[in-house]
XYZ file of C-alpha atoms in Angstrom:
683
model
C 64.580 75.462 93.898
C 64.668 75.009 97.692
C 67.488 77.078 98.637
C 69.843 75.150 101.575
C 69.371 76.368 105.233
C 72.567 77.454 106.308
C 71.221 79.075 109.752
C 73.267 75.497 112.078
C 76.458 75.368 109.776
C 76.752 79.188 110.163
C 76.468 78.603 114.170
C 79.166 76.017 113.962
C 81.138 77.697 111.445
C 81.223 80.901 114.147
C 82.039 78.406 117.464
C 85.234 77.297 115.848
C 86.630 80.217 114.611
C 86.520 81.595 118.309
C 87.610 77.508 119.652
C 91.646 77.860 120.509
C 91.074 74.406 119.673
C 91.318 75.124 116.119
C 93.082 78.168 115.708
C 95.944 80.655 117.859
C 93.766 83.332 118.462
C 89.935 83.815 117.598
C 89.468 85.363 113.682
C 86.253 87.640 113.472
C 86.012 86.661 109.730
C 86.110 83.473 107.514
C 87.200 83.149 103.619
C 85.528 80.652 101.539
C 86.889 80.436 98.310
C 85.822 77.498 95.686
C 89.020 76.484 94.301
C 91.160 74.033 95.923
C 94.907 73.745 96.336
C 95.558 74.057 93.578
C 93.313 76.221 92.558
C 91.203 75.019 90.329
C 88.071 76.513 88.385
C 86.197 73.306 89.251
C 86.547 70.893 91.429
C 86.154 67.522 93.321
C 83.092 66.087 95.959
C 85.794 66.911 99.157
C 86.938 71.007 98.353
C 83.658 71.435 97.970
C 83.237 73.828 100.926
C 82.010 76.839 99.836
C 78.453 75.085 98.666
C 78.266 73.093 101.884
C 78.539 76.059 103.748
C 76.216 77.873 101.303
C 74.128 76.039 99.581
C 75.615 78.101 95.986
C 77.193 75.687 93.717
C 78.311 77.521 91.183
C 82.192 77.507 89.716
C 83.300 80.669 90.622
C 82.187 82.746 93.764
C 83.675 83.389 97.290
C 82.330 83.764 100.967
C 83.753 85.820 103.403
C 81.255 84.652 106.816
C 81.901 87.099 110.014
C 80.664 86.857 113.232
C 77.081 88.689 112.380
C 76.923 88.982 108.726
C 77.040 85.725 105.623
C 78.485 87.202 102.729
C 78.405 85.783 98.851
C 80.209 87.248 95.340
C 80.307 85.734 92.631
C 79.920 86.864 89.250
C 76.806 87.786 86.507
C 76.832 84.050 85.157
C 75.750 83.310 88.816
C 73.207 85.890 90.845
C 69.920 83.847 89.195
C 71.966 81.153 90.719
C 72.957 81.625 94.161
C 69.699 83.891 94.516
C 67.856 80.610 94.653
C 70.023 78.110 95.926
C 70.899 80.321 99.098
C 68.332 81.522 102.151
C 68.345 84.928 103.531
C 71.283 84.189 105.951
C 73.383 85.081 103.311
C 74.054 88.473 100.932
C 74.483 88.170 97.780
C 77.789 89.791 95.834
C 77.218 91.464 93.113
C 80.629 91.706 91.270
C 81.040 94.149 88.157
C 78.450 95.597 89.382
C 78.875 99.511 90.389
C 77.622 99.260 94.161
C 78.823 96.140 95.110
C 81.677 96.423 97.458
C 85.573 94.420 96.789
C 85.217 92.237 99.541
C 88.072 93.777 101.268
C 86.041 97.388 101.134
C 83.032 95.068 103.235
C 86.007 93.232 105.898
C 86.702 97.302 106.503
C 83.109 98.188 106.854
C 81.761 95.556 109.218
C 84.311 94.105 111.230
C 85.517 95.802 114.337
C 88.543 97.603 114.437
C 91.724 95.165 114.269
C 89.854 92.429 113.828
C 91.552 89.163 112.268
C 90.223 87.678 109.085
C 91.321 83.888 108.945
C 91.583 81.647 105.780
C 93.453 78.442 104.308
C 96.685 79.517 102.997
C 96.851 75.865 100.895
C 93.636 77.553 98.998
C 93.685 81.090 98.444
C 96.198 82.164 96.054
C 99.280 84.201 96.879
C 98.577 86.455 94.779
C 95.505 87.361 95.634
C 96.737 86.811 99.561
C 98.988 90.040 98.759
C 96.016 92.336 97.794
C 93.734 91.738 99.711
C 96.406 91.417 102.863
C 97.562 95.023 102.029
C 94.322 96.240 101.861
C 93.618 94.506 105.626
C 96.832 96.094 107.147
C 96.073 99.645 105.683
C 93.052 99.543 107.834
C 93.939 98.239 111.147
C 93.193 94.410 110.202
C 95.415 91.203 109.777
C 94.858 88.078 106.802
C 96.441 85.396 108.969
C 96.149 81.515 107.832
C 94.936 79.372 109.576
C 96.122 75.599 109.420
C 92.679 73.569 109.697
C 91.044 74.122 107.554
C 87.387 75.305 109.799
C 84.837 74.047 106.589
C 86.020 70.561 107.243
C 86.109 71.154 111.064
C 82.198 71.317 110.948
C 82.020 68.857 107.404
C 81.223 65.626 109.108
C 79.929 63.617 106.340
C 82.839 64.734 103.502
C 83.695 62.506 100.725
C 87.325 60.782 100.292
C 89.659 62.801 98.191
C 89.498 60.790 94.839
C 92.515 58.657 94.008
C 92.046 57.445 90.150
C 92.835 55.146 88.023
C 94.828 57.253 85.211
C 95.093 57.463 81.403
C 98.670 57.702 79.402
C 98.899 59.234 75.926
C 100.611 58.580 72.967
C 102.119 60.784 70.549
C 99.515 60.325 67.838
C 97.362 62.502 70.809
C 100.197 64.554 72.762
C 102.644 65.328 69.264
C 104.864 65.852 72.061
C 106.698 62.979 73.857
C 106.951 63.821 78.041
C 110.414 63.729 78.321
C 110.966 66.527 74.707
C 108.143 68.260 77.235
C 110.599 68.722 80.072
C 113.389 69.616 78.665
C 111.713 72.389 76.785
C 111.012 73.839 80.258
C 115.019 73.084 81.859
C 115.194 75.476 78.342
C 113.408 78.021 79.907
C 114.006 78.056 83.095
C 117.792 78.465 82.071
C 116.604 81.539 80.076
C 114.679 82.619 84.135
C 118.339 81.668 85.777
C 115.857 79.080 88.429
C 117.022 75.859 89.184
C 113.466 74.663 90.418
C 109.969 74.814 89.148
C 107.099 73.647 90.729
C 104.202 73.081 88.683
C 100.461 73.357 90.935
C 98.278 73.344 88.701
C 96.264 70.020 87.783
C 95.914 70.932 83.745
C 99.715 71.471 83.402
C 100.725 68.733 85.535
C 99.107 65.821 82.886
C 99.866 67.993 80.333
C 103.862 67.775 80.963
C 103.904 64.201 81.880
C 101.252 62.725 78.586
C 98.703 62.105 81.733
C 95.141 62.329 82.444
C 92.937 60.952 85.051
C 89.327 61.084 86.322
C 89.612 62.349 89.753
C 87.845 65.785 89.701
C 84.860 64.765 87.079
C 84.561 66.600 83.707
C 88.711 67.667 84.306
C 90.882 64.456 83.019
C 93.195 65.802 85.929
C 94.243 64.102 88.097
C 95.400 65.577 92.247
C 99.210 65.608 92.371
C 101.881 67.649 91.875
C 105.669 68.259 90.192
C 108.666 69.949 91.076
C 111.114 69.803 87.563
C 114.852 70.296 88.714
C 117.646 71.445 86.524
C 118.823 67.235 86.495
C 115.735 65.928 88.803
C 111.857 65.443 87.760
C 110.136 64.694 91.053
C 105.751 63.662 91.323
C 104.435 64.343 94.056
C 100.999 61.861 93.631
C 99.177 59.109 96.149
C 97.383 55.953 95.603
C 98.709 52.477 93.893
C 97.772 53.775 90.404
C 101.505 54.126 89.863
C 101.541 50.554 89.995
C 99.826 50.020 86.516
C 102.506 49.051 84.386
C 100.897 50.890 81.505
C 101.532 53.790 83.646
C 105.587 53.014 84.779
C 105.819 51.569 81.065
C 104.602 55.339 79.848
C 106.642 56.952 82.432
C 109.597 54.713 82.075
C 109.749 54.345 85.408
C 111.989 51.018 85.242
C 114.034 51.584 83.054
C 117.183 52.619 82.801
C 116.983 56.282 81.721
C 119.902 59.055 81.872
C 119.779 61.110 85.839
C 117.677 63.874 84.324
C 114.677 62.604 83.453
C 114.584 59.381 86.275
C 111.186 60.429 88.099
C 111.248 60.729 91.977
C 107.588 59.835 92.784
C 107.048 60.915 96.042
C 103.470 61.238 98.148
C 100.584 63.990 97.714
C 101.436 65.332 100.970
C 104.678 65.886 101.303
C 104.868 68.455 99.158
C 104.845 71.158 101.071
C 107.714 69.894 104.057
C 109.806 68.501 100.437
C 109.829 72.723 99.525
C 110.441 74.026 102.341
C 114.049 71.415 102.283
C 114.230 73.833 98.893
C 114.248 76.720 99.677
C 116.662 75.846 102.779
C 119.031 74.261 100.650
C 119.301 77.462 97.664
C 122.810 79.148 97.245
C 121.817 82.913 97.445
C 120.985 84.209 93.866
C 119.315 81.277 93.173
C 115.827 80.720 92.451
C 112.479 78.231 92.243
C 109.834 78.961 89.319
C 105.573 79.624 90.830
C 103.044 80.602 89.615
C 101.557 84.226 91.599
C 98.335 81.849 91.363
C 99.755 79.026 93.646
C 98.901 78.599 96.759
C 100.283 81.088 99.997
C 101.002 78.002 101.387
C 103.765 76.929 98.842
C 104.263 80.150 97.721
C 106.469 80.662 101.592
C 107.345 77.858 102.203
C 110.255 79.732 99.728
C 111.757 82.440 101.104
C 111.294 85.882 99.449
C 114.482 85.934 98.492
C 114.778 82.921 96.284
C 111.382 83.498 94.664
C 110.310 83.873 90.416
C 106.901 84.779 89.956
C 104.799 85.084 86.997
C 101.252 85.374 86.242
C 101.363 82.848 83.712
C 103.920 79.362 83.472
C 105.770 78.425 80.746
C 103.605 75.241 80.677
C 100.611 76.700 81.290
C 101.434 79.115 77.738
C 103.192 75.995 76.067
C 100.046 74.199 76.963
C 97.653 77.190 75.365
C 99.215 76.495 71.844
C 98.408 73.261 70.335
C 100.993 71.534 67.611
C 99.468 69.840 64.357
C 98.420 66.864 66.389
C 96.505 68.770 68.761
C 95.104 70.694 66.520
C 94.134 67.606 64.645
C 92.692 65.881 67.141
C 90.769 68.664 68.228
C 89.138 68.425 64.436
C 88.522 65.177 65.500
C 86.881 65.894 68.460
C 84.455 68.662 66.768
C 83.105 66.734 63.685
C 82.746 63.989 66.169
C 80.563 66.827 68.575
C 78.848 68.195 65.620
C 77.593 64.471 63.755
C 75.872 63.738 67.491
C 74.561 67.012 67.877
C 72.417 66.810 64.888
C 71.231 63.457 65.874
C 70.608 65.319 68.582
C 69.136 68.269 67.003
C 66.583 65.742 64.645
C 65.585 63.738 67.293
C 64.147 66.808 69.279
C 62.318 68.337 66.852
C 60.254 65.196 66.735
C 60.301 64.602 70.434
C 59.539 67.492 72.320
C 55.868 68.120 70.371
C 54.780 64.990 71.935
C 55.760 67.653 74.990
C 57.535 64.098 76.776
C 60.697 65.559 76.286
C 62.040 67.529 79.664
C 65.052 69.965 79.955
C 66.883 66.706 82.202
C 65.862 63.715 79.516
C 67.507 66.172 76.617
C 70.658 66.735 78.136
C 70.909 62.418 79.124
C 70.308 62.034 75.118
C 72.365 64.324 74.342
C 75.568 62.816 76.359
C 73.770 59.454 74.828
C 74.748 60.077 71.614
C 77.706 62.036 72.015
C 79.214 58.101 74.155
C 78.407 57.192 70.037
C 81.494 57.852 68.878
C 84.975 56.794 68.959
C 86.895 57.861 72.059
C 84.662 59.677 74.269
C 85.129 59.506 77.700
C 83.153 62.380 80.168
C 81.347 65.260 79.354
C 83.414 68.603 79.209
C 81.169 70.015 81.995
C 77.809 69.552 83.430
C 75.328 70.497 80.220
C 73.067 73.434 80.788
C 70.042 72.317 79.343
C 67.452 74.813 79.857
C 64.216 75.890 78.471
C 62.167 79.118 78.814
C 62.747 81.173 82.110
C 66.105 78.364 82.998
C 67.637 79.809 80.000
C 68.018 83.134 81.623
C 70.408 81.427 84.513
C 72.936 81.429 82.347
C 75.296 78.512 83.996
C 71.584 76.066 84.901
C 72.095 72.482 85.803
C 67.947 71.777 85.579
C 67.734 69.180 89.001
C 64.294 67.232 89.606
C 62.686 70.541 91.604
C 63.290 72.918 88.569
C 63.175 69.981 85.317
C 60.674 71.976 82.625
C 59.189 70.049 79.790
C 60.699 71.908 76.094
C 57.568 72.832 74.406
C 57.187 74.376 70.573
C 56.980 77.565 72.825
C 59.665 78.828 74.240
C 63.339 79.143 73.237
C 66.110 76.315 74.135
C 68.852 76.793 75.567
C 71.680 73.809 75.726
C 75.929 74.455 76.393
C 76.892 71.407 76.478
C 80.459 69.904 75.815
C 82.979 66.234 75.952
C 86.296 64.760 76.301
C 87.420 62.357 73.863
C 90.648 61.632 73.756
C 91.730 63.528 70.232
C 90.655 66.829 71.839
C 87.622 69.199 74.191
C 84.763 69.784 72.714
C 82.064 73.129 74.586
C 78.690 74.104 71.822
C 75.912 76.338 72.966
C 73.295 76.202 70.577
C 69.791 78.497 70.423
C 67.129 76.828 68.871
C 62.632 77.071 68.990
C 60.642 74.342 67.969
C 57.581 76.048 66.906
C 57.147 79.779 65.633
C 59.901 82.240 67.882
C 58.474 85.967 68.243
C 59.891 88.757 66.585
C 61.470 90.417 70.070
C 63.699 86.935 70.739
C 64.575 86.570 66.413
C 65.405 90.085 67.204
C 67.632 89.561 70.356
C 69.026 86.288 68.969
C 70.189 88.443 65.434
C 71.694 91.030 67.909
C 73.655 87.535 68.776
C 74.162 86.046 66.184
C 75.826 89.822 64.796
C 78.137 89.751 67.609
C 78.935 86.170 67.052
C 79.882 87.179 63.896
C 81.844 90.172 64.184
C 84.156 88.416 66.901
C 84.796 84.903 64.290
C 85.894 87.430 60.965
C 87.587 89.572 63.124
C 91.346 90.363 62.176
C 93.897 91.325 65.096
C 97.447 92.583 65.171
C 99.766 90.038 66.151
C 100.119 90.510 70.324
C 96.520 91.257 70.291
C 95.401 90.509 73.629
C 91.391 89.178 73.707
C 89.529 91.320 76.105
C 90.252 94.522 73.091
C 87.578 92.128 70.708
C 85.185 91.896 73.735
C 83.276 94.891 72.642
C 83.292 93.449 68.612
C 80.591 91.153 70.728
C 78.687 93.323 72.255
C 78.213 96.116 69.707
C 74.738 94.934 68.039
C 73.116 94.867 71.708
C 74.687 98.003 72.724
C 72.953 99.489 69.374
C 69.965 98.940 70.856
C 70.904 99.263 75.322
C 71.240 95.155 75.528
C 73.818 93.638 77.260
C 75.248 90.234 79.302
C 77.353 90.087 82.258
C 79.617 87.587 81.328
C 82.976 87.243 78.923
C 82.702 86.896 74.975
C 85.605 83.889 75.676
C 87.980 81.549 77.038
C 90.409 79.382 75.933
C 89.882 75.352 75.964
C 92.625 72.544 76.805
C 93.251 69.413 74.164
C 90.779 66.825 76.121
C 92.009 68.969 79.405
C 89.895 71.609 81.367
C 87.333 73.473 79.198
C 88.517 76.707 81.127
C 91.551 77.424 80.208
C 94.857 80.012 80.759
C 96.278 81.627 79.634
C 93.689 83.416 76.233
C 90.293 84.593 76.891
C 87.823 87.377 75.620
C 86.724 88.354 78.542
C 86.476 92.634 79.828
C 86.625 91.591 83.066
C 90.985 90.785 83.566
C 93.165 92.883 81.590
C 96.248 90.335 82.409
C 95.102 87.715 79.235
C 97.934 86.332 77.250
C 98.412 87.746 73.918
C 96.383 85.568 71.295
C 98.904 83.178 69.438
C 97.752 81.233 66.219
C 97.890 77.799 67.348
C 95.106 79.642 70.119
C 91.885 78.064 70.789
C 89.187 80.291 72.566
C 85.443 80.267 72.807
C 82.886 82.701 70.777
C 80.142 82.853 73.320
C 77.498 86.454 72.989
C 74.594 86.340 74.806
C 71.094 87.560 75.620
C 69.177 87.066 78.642
C 65.522 87.987 79.559
C 65.007 87.812 83.290
C 62.141 85.405 84.134
C 61.385 84.503 79.469
C 64.088 82.711 78.120
C 68.014 83.064 77.141
C 69.931 83.032 74.052
C 73.358 81.916 73.105
C 76.184 80.746 70.671
C 78.944 79.205 70.902
C 82.025 78.032 69.064
C 85.343 76.677 69.347
C 87.827 78.608 67.593
C 90.927 78.793 65.965
C 93.210 81.545 66.398
C 95.324 81.152 62.510
C 97.731 84.028 60.387
C 95.829 85.577 58.338
C 96.501 87.284 55.373
C 96.051 90.950 54.579
C 96.536 93.627 51.880
C 98.914 95.739 54.007
C 101.690 94.858 57.423
C 102.015 97.236 58.943
C 105.226 97.015 60.255
C 105.793 93.713 59.421
C 103.951 91.907 62.742
C 101.774 90.150 60.589
C 98.229 89.209 61.527
C 95.300 87.283 63.017
C 91.873 85.769 62.641
C 89.841 82.577 63.759
C 88.999 79.494 61.386
C 85.933 77.783 63.304
C 85.948 73.750 64.831
C 82.166 73.742 65.640
C 80.561 72.300 62.883
C 76.757 72.638 64.383
C 74.427 73.941 62.179
C 72.035 77.227 63.550
C 69.256 77.676 63.098
C 67.743 79.344 60.390
C 64.444 80.449 62.153
C 65.413 82.468 64.795
C 67.412 84.626 62.378
C 65.281 87.997 61.553
C 67.859 88.366 58.116
C 66.573 91.731 57.782
C 68.967 92.817 61.015
C 71.487 91.080 58.881
C 74.189 93.818 56.576
C 75.412 91.885 53.309
C 78.821 91.578 54.888
C 77.788 89.705 57.358
C 75.209 87.709 55.277
C 78.246 86.780 53.071
C 80.740 85.634 56.629
C 77.366 83.809 58.245
C 77.158 81.770 54.680
C 81.003 80.780 54.235
C 81.509 80.696 58.618
C 79.062 79.772 60.128
C 76.883 77.425 57.838
C 79.095 76.611 55.134
C 82.552 75.455 55.357
C 81.799 71.880 56.962
C 78.487 70.655 56.499
C 78.369 67.687 58.849
C 76.278 64.611 57.657
C 76.649 60.666 57.599
C 79.130 58.657 54.688
C 75.844 57.805 52.751
C 76.276 53.854 51.220
C 74.991 52.960 48.737
C 72.075 51.093 49.608
C 71.619 54.794 51.430
C 71.926 56.693 48.944
C 69.304 54.703 46.695
C 66.836 55.591 50.425
C 68.057 59.294 49.184
C 67.119 58.949 45.478
C 63.520 57.260 45.858
C 62.704 60.331 48.734
C 63.614 62.607 45.849
C 67.111 63.780 48.260
C 68.218 65.917 45.607
C 66.421 69.203 44.598
C 67.589 71.639 42.622
C 67.772 74.849 43.221
C 69.513 78.119 41.914
C 70.624 76.136 39.154
C 72.877 73.905 41.208
C 72.102 70.836 42.645
C 72.127 70.934 46.530
C 71.666 67.667 48.638
C 68.808 67.093 51.233
C 68.058 64.458 53.416
C 71.475 65.321 55.195
C 70.806 68.108 57.589
C 71.292 66.888 61.095
C 74.077 64.272 60.699
C 71.923 61.180 58.929
C 70.425 61.297 62.530
C 67.283 60.359 59.814
C 68.297 57.537 59.237
C 67.133 56.837 62.183
C 70.982 54.531 63.065
C 74.011 55.889 65.148
C 76.403 57.035 62.610
C 79.700 55.680 62.710
C 81.090 57.109 59.535
C 80.623 60.335 58.369
C 82.411 62.574 56.403
C 81.486 66.443 55.833
C 81.555 69.263 52.747
C 84.200 71.658 51.812
C 82.074 74.457 50.219
C 85.533 76.553 48.569
C 86.661 73.275 47.129
C 83.424 71.265 46.155
C 84.932 68.326 47.804
C 83.952 65.531 50.659
C 86.197 65.339 53.230
C 86.694 61.351 54.276
C 87.991 61.900 57.805
C 88.533 58.448 58.023
C 90.233 55.588 56.158
C 87.484 55.649 53.112
C 88.883 55.020 50.522
C 87.204 56.590 47.714
C 85.302 61.089 48.018
C 82.382 61.921 46.594
C 81.996 65.598 44.361
C 78.808 66.907 46.123
C 77.777 70.525 44.316
C 76.609 72.841 47.242
C 74.937 76.491 46.814
C 77.738 78.744 46.395
C 79.720 80.836 48.679
C 78.164 84.069 49.348
C 74.903 83.180 47.881
C 72.504 85.702 49.993
C 69.816 82.871 52.376
C 67.428 85.553 52.618
C 66.303 84.714 49.921
C 66.161 81.432 49.409
C 63.109 79.608 50.906
C 64.555 76.396 53.170
C 64.321 73.328 52.192
C 65.048 70.896 54.971
C 64.824 70.904 58.773
C 64.840 73.992 60.269
C 68.717 73.571 62.041
C 70.266 73.449 58.308
C 70.933 75.969 56.692
C 69.288 77.430 53.794
């Protein structure tokens, strides 16, 4: 991977930092955050300003350019990637390491006295502005808003802002109408005695109106703002997409509605002037509610005395707690996703030994299998398909320059997901197509122990996710290992694959407590630079837990796995697992839901001819179904899964008959069982 040569770009940027054409006064430093005007993690090409100036295109990072220096702050997911993508004009600041200075401390150390630090006020969140401004001011410097984005001034071929058609979602997907969501929001506003609520996050706008879009790759969102009053609704959006009859009917734009539900459609670019007008018309004690992560520009449009700022909005929290329809949709999405991945793994086991499968081919094949599933829309993020040393680059994306061939001699890590109309998926599996070394198995098993520890955790109501992060690391810590990323993130429902306000990470203590109905990932890992990467990721649902006692009647919670993809058993050193972990693994990691196709009578006949049932420990155990039936060499369009607790096959579609298939008893010590099918199938 060749780094981007940035010498000329930095020269141009430093020139506009001093030009009276673009700045009222010269700025001695310019900050380039990674987000957009909505503070999105994943952004449209036109907003990739940090990637343009530096070459580093990871999803998180902040660039700062001074007259003499250029520095990039990013977290442990991207240390290797940033080092590969940036040239020697840049200094990599590794966030989370004790010797790495904060952005403010670094600026104070390199700037001349009385310097001005510029930033686009639409791109920086208000809470970050407040923190940084205070630190710089105390050292004699000023943080100043620069009206024109200086990167845009030198980016001559910047792409146009997308304005793509919208998707409407009915109640079968959302569970709640947009009108009922407005009513619930206004109820929260009344509780806090605020007159106006400003919706700035793209996924919050999409969720509130039960709409989806495709303006940002992998994220089904669209560029819009909304301002909700107690009797008015204003939607700021551009383009002719609001002329679509389906959208007009969905939003009832041409219907006679009560005034409080009539949506006023306004130009996207008019949000600032409209907010300024709202602020100017406020009476004493009237308030406007914004997230403290809204842009500094929009926050400043409301006079300080009239602002009501919170870290998380009521929409953010309501969106995170999935209702019954959303939860069932997520279950359906994960069934389909597991079928696709089981087909992929079956294909890989056949093809990898031939030496013809590259990282890019494997990633494309994963998308191909997913695209065959009902209601598939797109991927939920760029597929991380990495073999051997590329696996140690935590958020690696294969490109032609780095594209390795999968082999029987290296670990392969696949982190991938999809957007279906009924849910969002994100799953990581690590596998070996030959014989893993004892050390690779040891490391994998430590990661698995951490994965099990989180998945099986029982914790009191009111617990924040960051308190569970060390559960995932304990086995690694015991032997002096660790990983430099969080353990889990919230997951949207046909929305952003990374969603607040919940998560499982040591990096923040500002997360909201976990609640039943929230969906998060459980993804510990271990990465050996230059050798391999290991990660095991499931998406899990927070559910109530039954416990022997109930301290102060506060109740308990635990996790239910939604991900149904098997874990490769050849990577496990069972001697490192406790009996309790073996029991939990057999129940939680492999056996609760075993995905397979629904066999037709003809297919069942083939299975019988191939002796597809094998007696083990006195139980009839189905084999030949390990990869969702991909062994039959055709796309799976109809499938079932087996719940060993009830011994019942559950058919998620409209089949009128259920098969009862005996299954290996839960709690079976699989270390004493010989694997009887392909390596991905639990023994």
